[in-house]
Amino acid sequence: MAIKNLILTIAFSLFLITALKAQRRESTGWLFLSTTKKISEKYDFLSDVQVRSADGFEYVNTLLLRGALSYNFSSKHSAALGYAYKADWTYDKDIFSYSPEHRMYEQYLFNSELGKVEINARFRLEQRFVRKKEMVNFSQRARAFLSAQIPLMAHPGFSKGIYAKIQNEVFLNVHNREKVNNSIFDQNRSSIGIGFRFSKSLDMDFGYLYWYQKEVEMDTRTNVFQLMLTSKF
């Protein structure tokens, strides 16, 4: 119970801190599909697809594709090596701009349970290659993620039912921060949502995510409404 309360306190504190610092407000929607495919007892293939809308839900402006090979040290501990492609495009007065980004990344994932609550902690290091016009900027970013999935009305063993979900992720620029926003702190994402578990292999949840991002000229606060499907097979 003490760990559960600590998780809720940290997430809520970060939410308040970022809210006070925000300067520009936006609203957007995200569709997030996450799949874990078991290859063998020790290896899994991880894949993510994320689609984001522009501010005001006017059009789709971001596509993120991610894949990784994961090695399972045990049922709770795993490490992965992966690649991600991110495409951003904008329309401004009929002017189209496109900014692709390629990433390599390494991550460690820890899964555990606190009573009936499922706890997930993830640490990721990204090597980012961001192209702007004719230039490609290289930087590295560290990410720390923590989530709790809390069954509300569920079958024994949480094999099916309704759950609440709370999570937070912090992003830090650890190399060549002057190529990004000239700050060690990059962004923070705090979210809360509610979902339904169809089986141990399929979850669907809808939530609100507060996204605070440090920028060179003006920091951004974004209200994100996210639909997420998570499958394992």
PDB file of C-alpha atoms in Angstrom:
ATOM      1  CA  MET A   1       0.000   0.000   0.000  1.00  0.00           C
ATOM      2  CA  ALA A   2       2.881   2.363   0.795  1.00  0.00           C
ATOM      3  CA  ILE A   3       4.426   1.818  -2.673  1.00  0.00           C
ATOM      4  CA  LYS A   4       1.038   2.384  -4.326  1.00  0.00           C
ATOM      5  CA  ASN A   5       0.595   5.680  -2.465  1.00  0.00           C
ATOM      6  CA  LEU A   6       4.139   6.739  -3.381  1.00  0.00           C
ATOM      7  CA  ILE A   7       3.480   6.119  -7.095  1.00  0.00           C
ATOM      8  CA  LEU A   8       0.294   8.198  -6.983  1.00  0.00           C
ATOM      9  CA  THR A   9       2.018  11.026  -5.078  1.00  0.00           C
ATOM     10  CA  ILE A  10       4.979  11.233  -7.489  1.00  0.00           C
ATOM     11  CA  ALA A  11       2.754  11.218 -10.577  1.00  0.00           C
ATOM     12  CA  PHE A  12       0.434  13.877  -9.176  1.00  0.00           C
ATOM     13  CA  SER A  13       3.362  16.093  -8.071  1.00  0.00           C
ATOM     14  CA  LEU A  14       4.962  15.972 -11.521  1.00  0.00           C
ATOM     15  CA  PHE A  15       1.609  16.801 -13.070  1.00  0.00           C
ATOM     16  CA  LEU A  16       1.277  19.939 -10.931  1.00  0.00           C
ATOM     17  CA  ILE A  17       4.868  21.068 -11.510  1.00  0.00           C
ATOM     18  CA  THR A  18       4.616  20.879 -15.282  1.00  0.00           C
ATOM     19  CA  ALA A  19       1.209  22.556 -15.292  1.00  0.00           C
ATOM     20  CA  LEU A  20       2.607  25.613 -13.530  1.00  0.00           C
ATOM     21  CA  LYS A  21       5.448  26.007 -16.056  1.00  0.00           C
ATOM     22  CA  ALA A  22       3.467  25.600 -19.264  1.00  0.00           C
ATOM     23  CA  GLN A  23       3.086  28.572 -21.613  1.00  0.00           C
ATOM     24  CA  ARG A  24       1.392  27.375 -24.802  1.00  0.00           C
ATOM     25  CA  ARG A  25      -1.673  25.127 -24.799  1.00  0.00           C
ATOM     26  CA  GLU A  26      -2.654  22.566 -27.383  1.00  0.00           C
ATOM     27  CA  SER A  27      -5.092  19.643 -27.699  1.00  0.00           C
ATOM     28  CA  THR A  28      -4.582  16.460 -29.687  1.00  0.00           C
ATOM     29  CA  GLY A  29      -5.598  12.811 -30.016  1.00  0.00           C
ATOM     30  CA  TRP A  30      -3.383   9.708 -30.106  1.00  0.00           C
ATOM     31  CA  LEU A  31      -4.077   6.166 -31.251  1.00  0.00           C
ATOM     32  CA  PHE A  32      -1.535   3.728 -29.815  1.00  0.00           C
ATOM     33  CA  LEU A  33      -1.228   0.042 -30.785  1.00  0.00           C
ATOM     34  CA  SER A  34       1.298  -2.059 -28.839  1.00  0.00           C
ATOM     35  CA  THR A  35       2.015  -5.751 -29.479  1.00  0.00           C
ATOM     36  CA  THR A  36       4.278  -8.341 -27.874  1.00  0.00           C
ATOM     37  CA  LYS A  37       4.865 -11.470 -29.967  1.00  0.00           C
ATOM     38  CA  LYS A  38       6.531 -14.406 -28.201  1.00  0.00           C
ATOM     39  CA  ILE A  39       9.213 -15.989 -30.376  1.00  0.00           C
ATOM     40  CA  SER A  40      10.538 -18.454 -27.811  1.00  0.00           C
ATOM     41  CA  GLU A  41      10.814 -18.817 -24.047  1.00  0.00           C
ATOM     42  CA  LYS A  42      13.606 -16.233 -23.963  1.00  0.00           C
ATOM     43  CA  TYR A  43      12.837 -13.945 -26.917  1.00  0.00           C
ATOM     44  CA  ASP A  44       9.935 -11.631 -27.778  1.00  0.00           C
ATOM     45  CA  PHE A  45       9.348  -9.236 -30.644  1.00  0.00           C
ATOM     46  CA  LEU A  46       7.940  -5.858 -29.566  1.00  0.00           C
ATOM     47  CA  SER A  47       6.120  -3.530 -31.958  1.00  0.00           C
ATOM     48  CA  ASP A  48       4.340  -0.186 -31.548  1.00  0.00           C
ATOM     49  CA  VAL A  49       2.315   1.950 -33.940  1.00  0.00           C
ATOM     50  CA  GLN A  50       1.260   5.441 -32.884  1.00  0.00           C
ATOM     51  CA  VAL A  51      -0.789   7.982 -34.826  1.00  0.00           C
ATOM     52  CA  ARG A  52      -1.194  11.543 -33.540  1.00  0.00           C
ATOM     53  CA  SER A  53      -3.374  14.409 -34.653  1.00  0.00           C
ATOM     54  CA  ALA A  54      -2.388  18.049 -35.028  1.00  0.00           C
ATOM     55  CA  ASP A  55      -3.497  20.689 -32.551  1.00  0.00           C
ATOM     56  CA  GLY A  56      -7.259  20.982 -32.684  1.00  0.00           C
ATOM     57  CA  PHE A  57      -7.641  17.500 -34.265  1.00  0.00           C
ATOM     58  CA  GLU A  58      -7.491  19.052 -37.743  1.00  0.00           C
ATOM     59  CA  TYR A  59      -5.369  16.356 -39.406  1.00  0.00           C
ATOM     60  CA  VAL A  60      -2.885  13.569 -38.666  1.00  0.00           C
ATOM     61  CA  ASN A  61       0.594  15.033 -38.245  1.00  0.00           C
ATOM     62  CA  THR A  62       2.699  12.279 -36.655  1.00  0.00           C
ATOM     63  CA  LEU A  63       3.329   8.607 -37.360  1.00  0.00           C
ATOM     64  CA  LEU A  64       5.576   6.552 -35.080  1.00  0.00           C
ATOM     65  CA  LEU A  65       6.666   2.990 -35.933  1.00  0.00           C
ATOM     66  CA  ARG A  66       8.768   1.046 -33.458  1.00  0.00           C
ATOM     67  CA  GLY A  67      10.125  -2.508 -33.311  1.00  0.00           C
ATOM     68  CA  ALA A  68      12.519  -4.324 -30.976  1.00  0.00           C
ATOM     69  CA  LEU A  69      13.928  -7.731 -30.092  1.00  0.00           C
ATOM     70  CA  SER A  70      13.567  -8.443 -26.383  1.00  0.00           C
ATOM     71  CA  TYR A  71      15.469 -10.963 -24.249  1.00  0.00           C
ATOM     72  CA  ASN A  72      13.731 -12.266 -21.117  1.00  0.00           C
ATOM     73  CA  PHE A  73      16.034 -12.818 -18.152  1.00  0.00           C
ATOM     74  CA  SER A  74      12.986 -13.985 -16.169  1.00  0.00           C
ATOM     75  CA  SER A  75       9.224 -13.398 -16.070  1.00  0.00           C
ATOM     76  CA  LYS A  76       9.879  -9.985 -14.484  1.00  0.00           C
ATOM     77  CA  HIS A  77      13.078  -8.725 -16.118  1.00  0.00           C
ATOM     78  CA  SER A  78      13.843  -8.158 -19.809  1.00  0.00           C
ATOM     79  CA  ALA A  79      16.081  -6.055 -22.055  1.00  0.00           C
ATOM     80  CA  ALA A  80      15.549  -5.013 -25.663  1.00  0.00           C
ATOM     81  CA  LEU A  81      17.327  -3.485 -28.649  1.00  0.00           C
ATOM     82  CA  GLY A  82      15.172  -1.652 -31.148  1.00  0.00           C
ATOM     83  CA  TYR A  83      14.631   0.842 -33.956  1.00  0.00           C
ATOM     84  CA  ALA A  84      11.987   3.556 -34.328  1.00  0.00           C
ATOM     85  CA  TYR A  85      10.892   5.766 -37.209  1.00  0.00           C
ATOM     86  CA  LYS A  86       8.983   8.973 -36.516  1.00  0.00           C
ATOM     87  CA  ALA A  87       7.496  11.214 -39.187  1.00  0.00           C
ATOM     88  CA  ASP A  88       6.163  14.709 -38.458  1.00  0.00           C
ATOM     89  CA  TRP A  89       4.445  16.889 -41.021  1.00  0.00           C
ATOM     90  CA  THR A  90       2.670  20.221 -40.809  1.00  0.00           C
ATOM     91  CA  TYR A  91       0.549  22.455 -43.012  1.00  0.00           C
ATOM     92  CA  ASP A  92       0.818  26.205 -42.613  1.00  0.00           C
ATOM     93  CA  LYS A  93      -0.939  28.417 -45.131  1.00  0.00           C
ATOM     94  CA  ASP A  94      -0.803  25.625 -47.736  1.00  0.00           C
ATOM     95  CA  ILE A  95       2.941  25.145 -47.078  1.00  0.00           C
ATOM     96  CA  PHE A  96       3.830  21.515 -46.360  1.00  0.00           C
ATOM     97  CA  SER A  97       6.820  20.579 -44.202  1.00  0.00           C
ATOM     98  CA  TYR A  98       8.123  17.095 -43.354  1.00  0.00           C
ATOM     99  CA  SER A  99      10.602  16.161 -40.591  1.00  0.00           C
ATOM    100  CA  PRO A 100      11.641  12.484 -40.271  1.00  0.00           C
ATOM    101  CA  GLU A 101      13.505  11.025 -37.330  1.00  0.00           C
ATOM    102  CA  HIS A 102      15.348   7.701 -37.040  1.00  0.00           C
ATOM    103  CA  ARG A 103      16.167   6.213 -33.654  1.00  0.00           C
ATOM    104  CA  MET A 104      18.071   3.310 -32.223  1.00  0.00           C
ATOM    105  CA  TYR A 105      17.237   2.466 -28.630  1.00  0.00           C
ATOM    106  CA  GLU A 106      18.068   0.149 -25.749  1.00  0.00           C
ATOM    107  CA  GLN A 107      15.693  -0.541 -22.893  1.00  0.00           C
ATOM    108  CA  TYR A 108      15.245  -2.435 -19.642  1.00  0.00           C
ATOM    109  CA  LEU A 109      11.761  -3.477 -18.523  1.00  0.00           C
ATOM    110  CA  PHE A 110      10.652  -4.627 -15.078  1.00  0.00           C
ATOM    111  CA  ASN A 111       7.188  -6.111 -14.504  1.00  0.00           C
ATOM    112  CA  SER A 112       5.860  -6.867 -11.049  1.00  0.00           C
ATOM    113  CA  GLU A 113       2.685  -7.095  -8.968  1.00  0.00           C
ATOM    114  CA  LEU A 114       1.708  -5.347  -5.765  1.00  0.00           C
ATOM    115  CA  GLY A 115      -1.241  -7.358  -4.573  1.00  0.00           C
ATOM    116  CA  LYS A 116      -3.634  -7.185  -7.513  1.00  0.00           C
ATOM    117  CA  VAL A 117      -1.962  -4.090  -8.995  1.00  0.00           C
ATOM    118  CA  GLU A 118       0.335  -4.593 -11.998  1.00  0.00           C
ATOM    119  CA  ILE A 119       3.476  -2.418 -11.923  1.00  0.00           C
ATOM    120  CA  ASN A 120       5.620  -1.693 -14.997  1.00  0.00           C
ATOM    121  CA  ALA A 121       8.914   0.200 -14.949  1.00  0.00           C
ATOM    122  CA  ARG A 122      10.890   0.946 -18.114  1.00  0.00           C
ATOM    123  CA  PHE A 123      14.226   2.656 -18.702  1.00  0.00           C
ATOM    124  CA  ARG A 124      15.168   3.535 -22.292  1.00  0.00           C
ATOM    125  CA  LEU A 125      18.167   5.186 -23.975  1.00  0.00           C
ATOM    126  CA  GLU A 126      17.581   6.585 -27.468  1.00  0.00           C
ATOM    127  CA  GLN A 127      20.041   7.589 -30.184  1.00  0.00           C
ATOM    128  CA  ARG A 128      18.165  10.153 -32.254  1.00  0.00           C
ATOM    129  CA  PHE A 129      18.873  11.238 -35.848  1.00  0.00           C
ATOM    130  CA  VAL A 130      16.578  14.173 -36.589  1.00  0.00           C
ATOM    131  CA  ARG A 131      16.555  15.715 -40.058  1.00  0.00           C
ATOM    132  CA  LYS A 132      15.634  19.364 -40.466  1.00  0.00           C
ATOM    133  CA  LYS A 133      15.840  20.604 -44.024  1.00  0.00           C
ATOM    134  CA  GLU A 134      19.259  19.397 -45.249  1.00  0.00           C
ATOM    135  CA  MET A 135      20.807  18.836 -41.817  1.00  0.00           C
ATOM    136  CA  VAL A 136      20.749  15.712 -39.607  1.00  0.00           C
ATOM    137  CA  ASN A 137      21.182  16.367 -35.889  1.00  0.00           C
ATOM    138  CA  PHE A 138      22.314  13.609 -33.528  1.00  0.00           C
ATOM    139  CA  SER A 139      21.448  13.503 -29.829  1.00  0.00           C
ATOM    140  CA  GLN A 140      20.774  10.972 -27.095  1.00  0.00           C
ATOM    141  CA  ARG A 141      17.822  10.931 -24.739  1.00  0.00           C
ATOM    142  CA  ALA A 142      17.040   8.903 -21.602  1.00  0.00           C
ATOM    143  CA  ARG A 143      13.479   7.999 -20.643  1.00  0.00           C
ATOM    144  CA  ALA A 144      12.124   6.672 -17.318  1.00  0.00           C
ATOM    145  CA  PHE A 145       8.590   5.244 -17.310  1.00  0.00           C
ATOM    146  CA  LEU A 146       6.431   3.958 -14.441  1.00  0.00           C
ATOM    147  CA  SER A 147       2.832   2.724 -14.603  1.00  0.00           C
ATOM    148  CA  ALA A 148       0.277   1.040 -12.361  1.00  0.00           C
ATOM    149  CA  GLN A 149      -2.707  -0.930 -13.660  1.00  0.00           C
ATOM    150  CA  ILE A 150      -5.327  -1.238 -10.929  1.00  0.00           C
ATOM    151  CA  PRO A 151      -8.247  -3.722 -11.293  1.00  0.00           C
ATOM    152  CA  LEU A 152     -11.604  -2.203 -10.300  1.00  0.00           C
ATOM    153  CA  MET A 153     -14.164  -4.844 -11.262  1.00  0.00           C
ATOM    154  CA  ALA A 154     -12.251  -7.870 -12.456  1.00  0.00           C
ATOM    155  CA  HIS A 155     -12.295 -11.658 -12.476  1.00  0.00           C
ATOM    156  CA  PRO A 156     -10.007 -13.521 -10.051  1.00  0.00           C
ATOM    157  CA  GLY A 157      -6.397 -13.287 -11.197  1.00  0.00           C
ATOM    158  CA  PHE A 158      -7.266 -10.148 -13.201  1.00  0.00           C
ATOM    159  CA  SER A 159      -7.898 -12.270 -16.281  1.00  0.00           C
ATOM    160  CA  LYS A 160     -10.768 -10.024 -17.375  1.00  0.00           C
ATOM    161  CA  GLY A 161     -12.509  -6.859 -16.241  1.00  0.00           C
ATOM    162  CA  ILE A 162     -12.363  -3.090 -15.766  1.00  0.00           C
ATOM    163  CA  TYR A 163      -9.206  -1.372 -14.540  1.00  0.00           C
ATOM    164  CA  ALA A 164      -7.769   2.073 -13.851  1.00  0.00           C
ATOM    165  CA  LYS A 165      -4.358   3.060 -15.177  1.00  0.00           C
ATOM    166  CA  ILE A 166      -1.943   5.744 -14.025  1.00  0.00           C
ATOM    167  CA  GLN A 167       1.524   6.416 -15.430  1.00  0.00           C
ATOM    168  CA  ASN A 168       4.311   8.941 -15.769  1.00  0.00           C
ATOM    169  CA  GLU A 169       7.336   9.229 -18.070  1.00  0.00           C
ATOM    170  CA  VAL A 170      10.259  11.655 -17.825  1.00  0.00           C
ATOM    171  CA  PHE A 171      12.533  12.474 -20.810  1.00  0.00           C
ATOM    172  CA  LEU A 172      16.095  13.810 -20.338  1.00  0.00           C
ATOM    173  CA  ASN A 173      18.565  14.969 -23.012  1.00  0.00           C
ATOM    174  CA  VAL A 174      21.854  13.339 -22.012  1.00  0.00           C
ATOM    175  CA  HIS A 175      23.989  14.097 -25.096  1.00  0.00           C
ATOM    176  CA  ASN A 176      24.034  17.044 -27.527  1.00  0.00           C
ATOM    177  CA  ARG A 177      21.137  18.812 -25.833  1.00  0.00           C
ATOM    178  CA  GLU A 178      22.045  21.960 -27.783  1.00  0.00           C
ATOM    179  CA  LYS A 179      20.822  20.084 -30.884  1.00  0.00           C
ATOM    180  CA  VAL A 180      17.363  19.738 -29.328  1.00  0.00           C
ATOM    181  CA  ASN A 181      16.161  22.391 -26.863  1.00  0.00           C
ATOM    182  CA  ASN A 182      19.409  23.284 -25.076  1.00  0.00           C
ATOM    183  CA  SER A 183      18.083  21.757 -21.858  1.00  0.00           C
ATOM    184  CA  ILE A 184      18.724  18.544 -19.944  1.00  0.00           C
ATOM    185  CA  PHE A 185      15.004  18.299 -19.266  1.00  0.00           C
ATOM    186  CA  ASP A 186      13.124  17.473 -22.457  1.00  0.00           C
ATOM    187  CA  GLN A 187       9.557  16.582 -21.514  1.00  0.00           C
ATOM    188  CA  ASN A 188       7.198  14.880 -19.083  1.00  0.00           C
ATOM    189  CA  ARG A 189       4.053  12.860 -19.754  1.00  0.00           C
ATOM    190  CA  SER A 190       1.526  12.102 -17.001  1.00  0.00           C
ATOM    191  CA  SER A 191      -1.663  10.188 -17.705  1.00  0.00           C
ATOM    192  CA  ILE A 192      -4.652   8.558 -16.113  1.00  0.00           C
ATOM    193  CA  GLY A 193      -7.274   6.388 -17.763  1.00  0.00           C
ATOM    194  CA  ILE A 194      -9.768   3.572 -17.562  1.00  0.00           C
ATOM    195  CA  GLY A 195      -9.777   0.364 -19.545  1.00  0.00           C
ATOM    196  CA  PHE A 196     -11.164  -3.098 -20.101  1.00  0.00           C
ATOM    197  CA  ARG A 197      -9.202  -6.346 -20.155  1.00  0.00           C
ATOM    198  CA  PHE A 198     -10.776  -8.779 -22.609  1.00  0.00           C
ATOM    199  CA  SER A 199      -8.251 -11.481 -21.682  1.00  0.00           C
ATOM    200  CA  LYS A 200      -4.657 -11.806 -20.502  1.00  0.00           C
ATOM    201  CA  SER A 201      -3.736 -11.176 -24.147  1.00  0.00           C
ATOM    202  CA  LEU A 202      -5.742  -8.020 -24.907  1.00  0.00           C
ATOM    203  CA  ASP A 203      -6.280  -4.708 -23.073  1.00  0.00           C
ATOM    204  CA  MET A 204      -7.992  -1.551 -24.297  1.00  0.00           C
ATOM    205  CA  ASP A 205      -7.950   1.727 -22.399  1.00  0.00           C
ATOM    206  CA  PHE A 206      -8.874   5.346 -22.955  1.00  0.00           C
ATOM    207  CA  GLY A 207      -7.236   8.126 -21.008  1.00  0.00           C
ATOM    208  CA  TYR A 208      -6.106  11.688 -20.624  1.00  0.00           C
ATOM    209  CA  LEU A 209      -2.403  12.489 -20.951  1.00  0.00           C
ATOM    210  CA  TYR A 210      -0.838  15.777 -19.894  1.00  0.00           C
ATOM    211  CA  TRP A 211       2.268  16.418 -22.029  1.00  0.00           C
ATOM    212  CA  TYR A 212       4.682  19.146 -21.010  1.00  0.00           C
ATOM    213  CA  GLN A 213       7.538  19.805 -23.452  1.00  0.00           C
ATOM    214  CA  LYS A 214      10.506  22.125 -23.050  1.00  0.00           C
ATOM    215  CA  GLU A 215      11.137  24.250 -26.145  1.00  0.00           C
ATOM    216  CA  VAL A 216      13.836  26.774 -27.073  1.00  0.00           C
ATOM    217  CA  GLU A 217      11.445  29.705 -27.395  1.00  0.00           C
ATOM    218  CA  MET A 218       8.198  28.675 -25.702  1.00  0.00           C
ATOM    219  CA  ASP A 219       7.326  25.616 -23.633  1.00  0.00           C
ATOM    220  CA  THR A 220       4.264  23.626 -24.675  1.00  0.00           C
ATOM    221  CA  ARG A 221       1.486  22.060 -22.644  1.00  0.00           C
ATOM    222  CA  THR A 222      -0.641  19.593 -24.575  1.00  0.00           C
ATOM    223  CA  ASN A 223      -3.900  17.913 -23.582  1.00  0.00           C
ATOM    224  CA  VAL A 224      -3.846  14.469 -25.167  1.00  0.00           C
ATOM    225  CA  PHE A 225      -6.815  12.092 -25.420  1.00  0.00           C
ATOM    226  CA  GLN A 226      -5.438   8.626 -26.090  1.00  0.00           C
ATOM    227  CA  LEU A 227      -6.943   5.281 -27.120  1.00  0.00           C
ATOM    228  CA  MET A 228      -4.534   2.391 -26.547  1.00  0.00           C
ATOM    229  CA  LEU A 229      -4.729  -1.282 -27.527  1.00  0.00           C
ATOM    230  CA  THR A 230      -2.206  -3.674 -25.980  1.00  0.00           C
ATOM    231  CA  SER A 231      -1.921  -7.287 -27.163  1.00  0.00           C
ATOM    232  CA  LYS A 232       0.278 -10.261 -26.302  1.00  0.00           C
ATOM    233  CA  PHE A 233       0.351 -13.529 -28.196  1.00  0.00           C
TER     234      PHE A 233
END
